[in-house]
Amino acid sequence: MSFIITTPLYYVNDKPHLGSLYTTIICDAIARFKRLLGEDVIFITGVDEHGLKIQRTANEKGIEPMSHCDKISEIFNINWNNWDISFDKFIRTSSKNHELVVKEFFERVKGSNDIYMGVQKGWYCVGCEEFKDNPENSTTFKCPIHQKNLEWRNEENLFFRLSKYQEQIEKIIREPSFIEPIERRNEIINFVSRGLKDFSISRTNVSWGIPVPGNENHTFYVWFDALLGYVSAISSNETDQLLEKSINGGWPADIHLIGKDILRFHAVYWPAMLISAGMKVPKKVLGHGFLTREGQKMGKSLGNVLDPDILLSKYGNDSVRWYLIKDISLGNDGDFQDRRFVDTINNDLANTIGNLLNRTSSMSRKWFDNKVPNNEKTFNENILASFSMQIVESYMHNFNNYKLDLAANDVLNLAIKTNLYLNDNQPWVLIKDEANIPQVKEVIYNVLESTRIIGLLLLPILPELSSRIDSQLGNNYKKDLQWKDQIKWGSLEFNSELPKPSPIMNKLEYE
Ligand code: MSP
């Protein structure tokens, strides 16, 4: 059985931004963690290419929607590769295969008698690609998210009978494991308890979309189309029975990781659509918060957008990942602050983890012939070993519950504790008396071993830094052992060579 995790399929109106990078990095960390546990992971990402928003963006640029989409999709793909994102599937909703999936799915939903023609009246936000609930209450008729004028619509659309699924959806969303975190679940429970209304799934004024079979002047509503991207990502490249192939390929998804703004689509509309088509609903919808910059919403007009390319070249992969994973509690909103970012990286990665390894490795090389000392047990109990095992337990618990910030803090706590242990034991003082050598060996071994575990626990969070730590220890990840055994205490080999130390993390400067 595969473990399927997805990012949202990003709109191609623009290149990736900090928000899309955030979701993708979190998914990557979870995917890596699950792989380390031995699961067969399918990590899906991709792009959402249809709809009015994209059509207009291409028109403004004076190019065909398809060539616009080709260009931006490629940028997304390159970007995620540059960030070393370990995705397995990259789905484009403009692909032929996806179109076939949408059409096949539509036939099934129609077969369940869940499609009818009706009139859609209401205020539409093109930025959200969504009708807004009660704009009468708003004096501005602006979308609160995009701050752009809403557009009035009154047209014939095909509708999906969402109201029919009221009871089933109520039951699903009340399952504690379905929507996390709990604040997000409560929002959805409130929304659903107000009563579900059927929603329109086709448009007559949008040419850039998949034509609806039997109603050729309609195209599918971009959300109806896009959600199915998760299914087409694991269907095959053949032409028929694609839904069955997707089910055989592992459907349903285990986790949809998304921002809180698109929760309703994933936790309400999507499960109902799937039930209607006789398919299983996703196991979990994990909703994260929104990122601001120095307390302000990010936007082009404010000129405060953080460009992932610039972040990567300026600070590197590890720094940005660490900040986004450790500093923001998944589900809560987060703030990107330049000074805080630099301080966090310098304190946690350069000082606490980097220096620990560097100075211990230097001492070990100097006193023990460039090697890891052999550890002749002299102490009665090994406090560092037992602390590290407590940390491993807590880290596993936190990661398994998608509390990635707490898992990252566990790793940091192990590094802090290891530094304290080193300072308390002062091997640089002990070494002055030859009688203390066994004790010095013990202390140095313990610190190096603890650092090895720190490196391993960082593997899903900071893969690059993890591998630098491992090389500095000359450890080669003990590839014959499974990761969950590697993170147990005691497998750093006595008398193994320690390579010449070089800083594993450079300090960042304030701008
Ligand atoms: N195309 C839809 C998703 C379809 S999924 C079948 C879409 N795309 S999006 O590009 O606009 O947004 C993608 C994700 O980025 C959403 O989960 C959204 O929450 C997230 N973010 C956009 N801005 C964000 C921040 N400032 N902070 C954190 N995430 C934010 O919606």
Coordinates of C-alpha atoms and ligand atoms in Angstrom, one line a residue:
M1 CA 0.0 0.0 0.0
S2 CA 1.3 3.4 -1.0
F3 CA 1.3 6.5 1.2
I4 CA 0.0 9.3 -0.9
I5 CA 0.7 12.9 0.0
T6 CA -0.1 15.9 -2.0
T7 CA 0.6 19.6 -2.2
P8 CA -2.2 21.8 -3.7
L9 CA -1.9 22.1 -7.5
Y10 CA -0.6 25.6 -7.8
Y11 CA -2.2 28.2 -10.0
V12 CA 0.2 29.2 -12.8
N13 CA -0.8 32.8 -12.9
D14 CA 2.6 33.5 -11.4
K15 CA 5.8 31.7 -10.4
P16 CA 6.2 30.1 -7.0
H17 CA 6.1 32.3 -3.9
L18 CA 6.9 31.8 -0.2
G19 CA 3.4 30.4 0.4
S20 CA 3.8 27.7 -2.2
L21 CA 7.3 27.0 -1.1
Y22 CA 6.1 26.6 2.5
T23 CA 3.5 23.9 1.7
T24 CA 5.9 22.1 -0.6
I25 CA 8.7 22.0 2.0
I26 CA 6.4 20.7 4.7
C27 CA 5.1 18.0 2.3
D28 CA 8.7 17.1 1.4
A29 CA 9.6 16.7 5.0
I30 CA 6.7 14.4 5.7
A31 CA 7.3 12.4 2.5
R32 CA 11.0 11.9 3.4
F33 CA 10.0 10.9 7.0
K34 CA 7.6 8.3 5.7
R35 CA 10.1 6.9 3.3
L36 CA 12.6 6.6 6.1
L37 CA 10.1 4.5 7.9
G38 CA 10.0 2.2 4.9
E39 CA 6.7 3.3 3.4
D40 CA 6.2 3.4 -0.3
V41 CA 5.5 7.1 -0.7
I42 CA 3.9 8.8 -3.7
F43 CA 4.4 12.5 -3.3
I44 CA 2.3 14.5 -5.7
T45 CA 2.6 18.1 -6.7
G46 CA 1.8 20.0 -9.8
V47 CA -0.1 22.9 -11.4
D48 CA -3.6 24.0 -11.8
E49 CA -3.7 25.6 -15.3
H50 CA -7.3 26.2 -16.3
G51 CA -9.9 28.9 -15.5
L52 CA -10.5 32.6 -15.8
K53 CA -7.6 33.7 -13.7
I54 CA -5.1 32.0 -16.0
Q55 CA -7.0 32.9 -19.1
R56 CA -6.8 36.6 -18.2
T57 CA -3.2 36.4 -17.1
A58 CA -2.3 35.0 -20.5
N59 CA -4.5 37.6 -22.3
E60 CA -2.8 40.4 -20.4
K61 CA 0.6 39.1 -21.6
G62 CA -0.8 38.8 -25.1
I63 CA 0.1 35.1 -25.4
E64 CA -1.9 31.9 -25.7
P65 CA -2.9 30.3 -22.4
M66 CA -1.1 27.1 -23.3
S67 CA 2.2 28.8 -24.0
H68 CA 1.9 30.8 -20.8
C69 CA 1.1 27.6 -18.9
D70 CA 4.0 25.7 -20.5
K71 CA 6.4 28.4 -19.3
I72 CA 5.2 28.8 -15.7
S73 CA 4.8 25.0 -15.2
E74 CA 8.4 24.6 -16.2
I75 CA 9.4 27.3 -13.7
F76 CA 7.5 25.4 -10.9
N77 CA 9.2 22.1 -11.9
I78 CA 12.7 23.7 -12.0
N79 CA 12.1 25.5 -8.8
W80 CA 11.1 22.3 -6.8
N81 CA 14.1 20.6 -8.3
N82 CA 16.4 23.4 -7.2
W83 CA 15.0 23.1 -3.7
D84 CA 15.6 19.4 -3.8
I85 CA 11.9 18.6 -3.3
S86 CA 11.5 14.8 -3.5
F87 CA 8.3 14.7 -5.4
D88 CA 7.3 11.6 -7.4
K89 CA 4.6 13.0 -9.7
F90 CA 4.2 16.4 -11.2
I91 CA 0.7 16.8 -12.6
R92 CA -0.4 19.4 -15.2
T93 CA -4.1 19.8 -15.5
S94 CA -3.7 20.8 -19.1
S95 CA -2.5 17.2 -19.9
K96 CA -4.6 14.9 -22.1
N97 CA -4.6 12.2 -19.5
H98 CA -6.1 14.6 -16.9
E99 CA -8.8 15.6 -19.4
L100 CA -9.8 12.0 -19.8
V101 CA -9.9 11.5 -16.0
V102 CA -12.2 14.5 -15.6
K103 CA -14.6 13.3 -18.3
E104 CA -14.7 9.8 -16.9
F105 CA -15.3 11.1 -13.5
F106 CA -18.1 13.4 -14.8
E107 CA -19.8 10.5 -16.4
R108 CA -19.8 8.6 -13.1
V109 CA -21.2 11.6 -11.2
K110 CA -23.9 12.1 -13.8
G111 CA -24.7 8.4 -13.5
S112 CA -25.4 9.0 -9.8
N113 CA -27.9 11.6 -10.8
D114 CA -25.9 14.4 -9.2
I115 CA -25.7 16.8 -12.1
Y116 CA -28.4 19.2 -13.3
M117 CA -28.7 22.4 -15.3
G118 CA -29.5 25.5 -13.2
V119 CA -28.9 29.2 -13.0
Q120 CA -26.0 30.6 -11.1
K121 CA -26.3 34.1 -9.7
G122 CA -23.8 35.6 -7.4
W123 CA -20.6 37.5 -6.8
Y124 CA -17.5 35.9 -8.0
C125 CA -13.8 36.4 -7.1
V126 CA -11.6 35.6 -10.0
G127 CA -8.5 35.5 -7.7
C128 CA -10.1 32.8 -5.5
E129 CA -12.0 31.3 -8.5
E130 CA -14.9 31.1 -6.1
F131 CA -18.4 32.6 -5.4
K132 CA -18.5 34.6 -2.2
D133 CA -21.1 33.8 0.3
N134 CA -22.7 37.0 1.6
P135 CA -21.3 39.9 -0.3
E136 CA -24.5 41.9 0.5
N137 CA -23.0 42.3 4.0
S138 CA -19.9 43.7 2.5
T139 CA -20.0 47.4 1.7
T140 CA -17.1 47.3 -0.7
F141 CA -18.0 44.2 -2.8
K142 CA -14.3 43.4 -2.7
C143 CA -12.8 40.0 -2.0
P144 CA -11.3 40.1 1.5
I145 CA -8.4 38.0 0.4
H146 CA -7.5 39.6 -3.0
Q147 CA -8.8 43.1 -2.3
K148 CA -10.2 43.1 -5.8
N149 CA -13.7 43.9 -7.0
L150 CA -16.1 40.9 -7.1
E151 CA -17.8 40.3 -10.5
W152 CA -21.5 39.7 -10.8
R153 CA -22.5 36.4 -12.6
N154 CA -25.9 35.3 -13.8
E155 CA -25.6 32.4 -16.1
E156 CA -26.7 28.8 -16.9
N157 CA -24.4 26.4 -15.3
L158 CA -24.3 22.7 -14.5
F159 CA -24.7 22.0 -10.8
F160 CA -23.4 19.3 -8.6
R161 CA -25.9 18.0 -6.0
L162 CA -23.8 18.7 -2.9
S163 CA -26.8 19.1 -0.7
K164 CA -27.6 15.4 -1.1
Y165 CA -24.4 14.6 0.8
Q166 CA -25.1 16.7 3.9
E167 CA -25.3 13.8 6.3
Q168 CA -22.4 11.9 4.9
I169 CA -20.1 14.9 4.9
E170 CA -21.2 15.8 8.5
K171 CA -20.1 12.3 9.6
I172 CA -16.8 12.5 7.7
I173 CA -15.7 15.9 9.0
R174 CA -16.4 14.9 12.6
E175 CA -13.9 12.1 12.4
P176 CA -11.1 13.5 14.5
S177 CA -8.4 12.3 12.1
F178 CA -10.0 13.8 9.0
I179 CA -9.3 17.5 9.3
E180 CA -6.4 18.7 11.4
P181 CA -5.6 20.9 13.3
I182 CA -8.8 21.1 15.4
E183 CA -9.4 24.8 14.8
R184 CA -9.6 24.1 11.1
R185 CA -12.0 21.2 11.8
N186 CA -14.3 23.5 13.8
E187 CA -14.4 26.1 11.0
I188 CA -15.6 23.4 8.6
I189 CA -18.1 21.9 11.1
N190 CA -19.6 25.4 11.4
F191 CA -19.8 25.8 7.7
V192 CA -21.4 22.5 7.0
S193 CA -23.9 22.8 9.8
R194 CA -25.3 25.9 8.1
G195 CA -26.5 23.5 5.3
L196 CA -24.7 22.5 2.1
K197 CA -25.8 24.1 -1.1
D198 CA -25.3 22.6 -4.6
F199 CA -22.5 24.3 -6.5
S200 CA -21.9 25.0 -10.1
I201 CA -19.4 22.9 -11.9
S202 CA -19.4 24.5 -15.4
R203 CA -18.9 27.9 -17.0
T204 CA -20.1 29.4 -20.2
N205 CA -17.8 32.4 -20.2
V206 CA -14.5 30.7 -19.8
S207 CA -12.9 29.1 -22.9
W208 CA -9.7 28.0 -21.2
G209 CA -10.9 24.8 -19.6
I210 CA -12.0 21.3 -20.4
P211 CA -15.2 21.2 -22.5
V212 CA -18.1 19.5 -20.8
P213 CA -19.2 16.4 -22.9
G214 CA -22.7 16.9 -24.1
N215 CA -22.7 20.7 -23.3
E216 CA -19.9 21.9 -25.6
N217 CA -20.4 25.6 -24.8
H218 CA -19.5 24.9 -21.2
T219 CA -16.1 24.2 -19.7
F220 CA -15.6 22.6 -16.3
Y221 CA -15.3 24.9 -13.4
V222 CA -11.6 25.1 -12.5
W223 CA -12.0 23.6 -9.0
F224 CA -14.0 20.6 -10.3
D225 CA -11.2 20.0 -12.8
A226 CA -8.3 20.7 -10.5
L227 CA -9.2 18.5 -7.5
L228 CA -9.2 15.6 -10.0
G229 CA -5.5 16.3 -10.7
Y230 CA -4.7 14.3 -7.5
V231 CA -6.5 11.3 -9.1
S232 CA -5.0 11.7 -12.6
A233 CA -1.5 11.9 -11.0
I234 CA -1.7 8.2 -10.2
S235 CA -3.8 7.0 -13.1
S236 CA -1.9 5.6 -16.1
N237 CA -1.2 7.1 -19.5
E238 CA -3.8 4.9 -21.2
T239 CA -7.1 6.1 -22.4
D240 CA -9.8 4.2 -20.6
Q241 CA -10.8 3.0 -17.1
L242 CA -8.5 5.6 -15.7
L243 CA -10.4 5.9 -12.4
E244 CA -10.0 2.2 -11.8
K245 CA -6.3 2.5 -12.7
S246 CA -6.0 5.3 -10.2
I247 CA -7.7 3.2 -7.5
N248 CA -5.3 0.4 -8.3
G249 CA -2.5 2.9 -8.2
G250 CA -3.3 3.5 -4.5
W251 CA -6.2 6.0 -4.3
P252 CA -7.3 7.5 -1.8
A253 CA -4.7 10.0 -0.8
D254 CA -3.5 9.8 2.7
I255 CA -2.9 13.5 3.2
H256 CA -3.8 16.6 1.3
L257 CA -1.7 19.4 2.8
I258 CA -3.2 22.7 2.0
G259 CA -3.5 26.3 3.2
K260 CA -6.6 27.2 5.2
D261 CA -8.1 29.3 2.4
I262 CA -8.8 26.2 0.3
L263 CA -10.0 23.9 3.1
R264 CA -13.6 23.9 2.1
F265 CA -12.9 22.6 -1.3
H266 CA -10.8 19.8 0.0
A267 CA -12.8 18.8 3.1
V268 CA -16.3 19.3 1.8
Y269 CA -16.7 19.5 -2.0
W270 CA -14.1 17.0 -2.8
P271 CA -15.2 14.1 -0.5
A272 CA -18.8 14.6 -1.8
M273 CA -17.6 14.5 -5.4
L274 CA -15.7 11.3 -4.7
I275 CA -18.6 9.6 -2.9
S276 CA -20.8 10.4 -5.9
A277 CA -18.3 8.8 -8.2
G278 CA -18.0 5.7 -6.0
M279 CA -14.5 6.5 -4.9
K280 CA -12.9 6.6 -1.5
V281 CA -12.4 9.9 0.3
P282 CA -9.0 11.1 1.3
K283 CA -7.8 10.0 4.7
K284 CA -6.7 13.4 6.0
V285 CA -6.8 17.1 5.1
L286 CA -4.1 19.0 6.9
G287 CA -4.6 22.7 6.8
H288 CA -1.7 25.1 7.5
G289 CA -1.8 28.8 8.3
F290 CA -0.8 31.8 6.3
L291 CA 2.6 33.4 6.2
T292 CA 3.1 37.1 6.5
R293 CA 6.3 39.1 6.2
E294 CA 7.3 41.3 9.1
G295 CA 3.6 41.1 10.2
Q296 CA 2.3 42.2 6.8
K297 CA 0.4 40.3 4.2
M298 CA 2.7 39.7 1.2
G299 CA 1.7 41.1 -2.1
K300 CA 3.1 42.6 -5.2
S301 CA 1.6 46.0 -4.5
L302 CA 3.3 46.1 -1.1
G303 CA 6.6 45.1 -2.8
N304 CA 7.3 42.6 0.0
V305 CA 7.0 39.3 -1.8
L306 CA 9.8 36.8 -1.0
D307 CA 11.1 35.2 -4.1
P308 CA 12.1 31.5 -3.5
D309 CA 14.9 31.8 -6.1
I310 CA 16.5 34.7 -4.2
L311 CA 16.0 33.0 -0.8
L312 CA 17.8 29.9 -2.1
S313 CA 20.7 31.7 -3.6
K314 CA 21.1 34.0 -0.6
Y315 CA 20.5 31.7 2.3
G316 CA 20.6 28.1 1.0
N317 CA 18.1 25.3 1.3
D318 CA 18.8 24.3 4.9
S319 CA 18.3 27.7 6.4
V320 CA 14.9 28.3 4.8
R321 CA 13.6 24.9 5.5
W322 CA 14.7 25.1 9.2
Y323 CA 13.0 28.4 9.7
L324 CA 9.7 27.4 8.0
I325 CA 9.6 24.0 9.7
K326 CA 10.8 24.9 13.2
D327 CA 9.6 28.4 13.7
I328 CA 6.0 27.9 12.5
S329 CA 3.6 25.6 14.2
L330 CA 1.7 23.8 11.4
G331 CA -1.8 25.1 11.4
N332 CA -1.0 28.5 12.9
D333 CA -0.1 31.6 10.9
G334 CA 3.6 32.4 10.7
D335 CA 5.6 35.4 10.1
F336 CA 8.9 35.7 8.2
Q337 CA 11.1 38.2 9.9
D338 CA 14.5 38.9 8.5
R339 CA 16.3 39.4 11.8
R340 CA 14.6 36.5 13.5
F341 CA 15.4 34.3 10.5
V342 CA 19.2 35.2 10.7
D343 CA 19.2 34.8 14.5
T344 CA 17.4 31.4 14.4
I345 CA 19.8 30.0 11.8
N346 CA 22.9 31.3 13.5
N347 CA 21.9 30.1 17.0
D348 CA 20.4 26.8 16.1
L349 CA 22.3 25.5 13.1
A350 CA 25.7 27.4 13.1
N351 CA 26.3 27.6 16.9
T352 CA 24.4 24.9 18.6
I353 CA 24.7 22.1 16.0
G354 CA 27.6 23.2 13.8
N355 CA 30.0 24.2 16.5
L356 CA 29.3 21.1 18.6
L357 CA 30.3 18.8 15.8
N358 CA 33.2 21.0 14.7
R359 CA 34.9 21.3 18.1
T360 CA 34.3 17.7 19.2
S361 CA 35.6 16.3 16.0
S362 CA 38.7 18.5 16.3
M363 CA 39.4 17.4 19.8
S364 CA 38.9 13.7 18.9
R365 CA 41.2 14.0 15.9
K366 CA 43.9 15.8 18.0
W367 CA 43.8 13.4 20.9
F368 CA 42.9 10.1 19.2
D369 CA 44.9 10.0 16.0
N370 CA 42.1 11.5 13.7
K371 CA 39.7 8.8 14.9
V372 CA 36.5 8.2 16.9
P373 CA 37.8 7.0 20.4
N374 CA 36.9 3.6 21.6
N375 CA 34.5 3.9 24.4
E376 CA 35.6 1.8 27.4
K377 CA 32.7 2.1 29.8
T378 CA 33.8 4.0 32.8
F379 CA 30.6 5.7 33.9
N380 CA 27.8 3.8 35.6
E381 CA 25.1 5.3 33.5
N382 CA 25.1 7.2 30.3
I383 CA 22.9 10.2 30.7
L384 CA 23.4 11.4 27.1
A385 CA 22.3 8.0 25.8
S386 CA 19.1 7.9 27.8
F387 CA 18.3 11.5 27.0
S388 CA 18.8 10.9 23.3
M389 CA 16.5 7.9 23.4
Q390 CA 13.8 10.0 25.1
I391 CA 14.3 12.6 22.4
V392 CA 14.0 10.0 19.6
E393 CA 10.7 8.8 21.1
S394 CA 9.3 12.3 21.4
Y395 CA 10.5 13.2 17.8
M396 CA 8.8 10.1 16.4
H397 CA 5.6 10.9 18.2
N398 CA 5.6 14.5 17.0
F399 CA 6.5 13.7 13.4
N400 CA 3.8 11.0 13.3
N401 CA 1.3 13.5 14.5
Y402 CA 2.5 16.1 11.9
K403 CA 3.9 18.4 14.7
L404 CA 7.0 19.1 12.6
D405 CA 7.9 22.2 14.6
L406 CA 8.0 20.1 17.8
A407 CA 10.0 17.4 16.1
A408 CA 12.6 20.0 15.0
N409 CA 12.7 21.4 18.5
D410 CA 13.4 17.9 19.8
V411 CA 16.5 17.7 17.6
L412 CA 17.6 21.1 18.8
N413 CA 17.1 20.1 22.4
L414 CA 19.3 17.1 21.9
A415 CA 22.0 19.4 20.6
I416 CA 21.6 21.8 23.5
K417 CA 21.8 19.0 26.0
T418 CA 24.8 17.6 24.3
N419 CA 26.6 20.9 24.4
L420 CA 25.8 21.1 28.2
Y421 CA 27.1 17.6 28.7
L422 CA 30.4 18.6 26.9
N423 CA 30.8 21.7 28.9
D424 CA 30.0 20.0 32.2
N425 CA 32.5 17.3 31.6
Q426 CA 35.3 19.5 30.2
P427 CA 37.3 16.9 28.4
W428 CA 39.9 19.7 27.6
V429 CA 40.7 19.8 31.3
L430 CA 40.4 16.1 31.9
I431 CA 42.9 15.3 29.1
K432 CA 45.7 17.0 31.1
D433 CA 45.9 14.0 33.4
E434 CA 46.6 10.7 31.6
A435 CA 44.6 8.8 34.2
N436 CA 41.5 10.4 32.8
I437 CA 41.9 9.2 29.3
P438 CA 39.2 6.5 29.5
Q439 CA 36.8 9.2 30.8
V440 CA 37.8 11.6 28.0
K441 CA 37.2 8.8 25.5
E442 CA 33.7 8.2 26.9
V443 CA 32.8 11.9 26.8
I444 CA 34.0 12.4 23.3
Y445 CA 32.5 9.2 22.0
N446 CA 29.1 10.2 23.6
V447 CA 29.1 13.6 22.0
L448 CA 30.0 12.3 18.6
E449 CA 27.4 9.6 18.9
S450 CA 24.8 12.1 19.9
T451 CA 25.7 14.3 17.0
R452 CA 25.3 11.3 14.7
I453 CA 21.8 10.9 16.0
I454 CA 21.1 14.6 15.5
G455 CA 22.2 14.3 11.9
L456 CA 19.9 11.3 11.3
L457 CA 17.0 13.0 12.9
L458 CA 17.6 15.9 10.6
L459 CA 17.4 13.7 7.5
P460 CA 13.8 14.5 6.6
I461 CA 13.9 18.1 7.8
L462 CA 17.3 19.2 6.5
P463 CA 18.5 16.6 4.1
E464 CA 21.6 18.5 3.0
L465 CA 22.8 19.5 6.5
S466 CA 22.1 15.9 7.6
S467 CA 24.4 14.5 4.9
R468 CA 27.1 17.0 5.8
I469 CA 27.0 15.9 9.4
D470 CA 27.2 12.3 8.5
S471 CA 30.2 12.9 6.2
Q472 CA 32.0 14.8 8.9
L473 CA 31.6 11.8 11.1
G474 CA 32.8 9.5 8.4
N475 CA 29.7 7.5 9.1
N476 CA 28.1 6.8 5.7
Y477 CA 24.7 6.4 7.2
K478 CA 25.2 2.7 8.0
K479 CA 23.2 1.9 4.9
D480 CA 22.7 -1.8 5.8
L481 CA 20.6 -0.7 8.8
Q482 CA 17.1 0.7 8.6
W483 CA 16.8 4.3 9.7
K484 CA 14.7 3.5 12.7
D485 CA 17.6 1.2 13.9
Q486 CA 20.2 3.8 12.9
I487 CA 18.7 6.3 15.2
K488 CA 19.2 4.0 18.2
W489 CA 22.2 4.8 20.4
G490 CA 25.6 3.2 19.9
S491 CA 26.3 2.4 16.2
L492 CA 29.1 4.9 15.6
E493 CA 32.1 2.7 15.1
F494 CA 35.1 2.8 17.5
N495 CA 38.4 3.8 15.9
S496 CA 36.7 4.9 12.6
E497 CA 38.4 7.7 10.7
L498 CA 37.1 11.2 11.3
P499 CA 37.5 13.4 8.3
K500 CA 39.1 16.9 8.6
P501 CA 36.4 19.2 10.0
S502 CA 35.1 22.1 8.0
P503 CA 32.1 24.2 9.0
I504 CA 28.8 22.5 8.2
M505 CA 26.8 25.7 8.5
N506 CA 28.1 29.2 7.8
K507 CA 26.7 32.1 9.8
L508 CA 24.3 34.4 8.1
E509 CA 24.7 38.2 8.1
Y510 CA 22.0 40.8 8.7
E511 CA 21.0 42.7 5.6
Ligands
MSP1 N1 -5.0 26.1 -7.5 C1 -5.5 26.1 -6.2 C2 -5.4 24.8 -5.6 C3 -6.0 23.6 -6.3 S1 -5.7 22.2 -5.5 C4 -6.5 21.0 -6.3 C5 -4.8 27.2 -5.4 N2 -3.6 27.5 -5.8 S2 -2.7 28.7 -5.2 O1 -1.5 28.7 -6.0 O2 -3.5 29.9 -5.2 O3 -2.5 28.4 -3.7 C6 -1.8 27.2 -3.4 C7 -1.5 27.1 -1.9 O4 -0.6 28.2 -1.5 C8 -2.7 27.2 -1.1 O5 -2.7 26.1 -0.2 C9 -2.6 28.5 -0.3 O6 -3.1 28.4 1.0 C10 -1.1 28.6 -0.2 N3 -0.7 30.0 0.0 C11 -0.8 31.1 -0.8 N4 -0.4 32.2 -0.1 C12 0.0 31.8 1.1 C13 0.7 32.4 2.2 N5 1.0 33.7 2.2 N6 1.1 31.7 3.2 C14 1.0 30.3 3.2 N7 0.4 29.7 2.2 C15 -0.3 30.4 1.3 O7 -5.4 27.6 -4.4

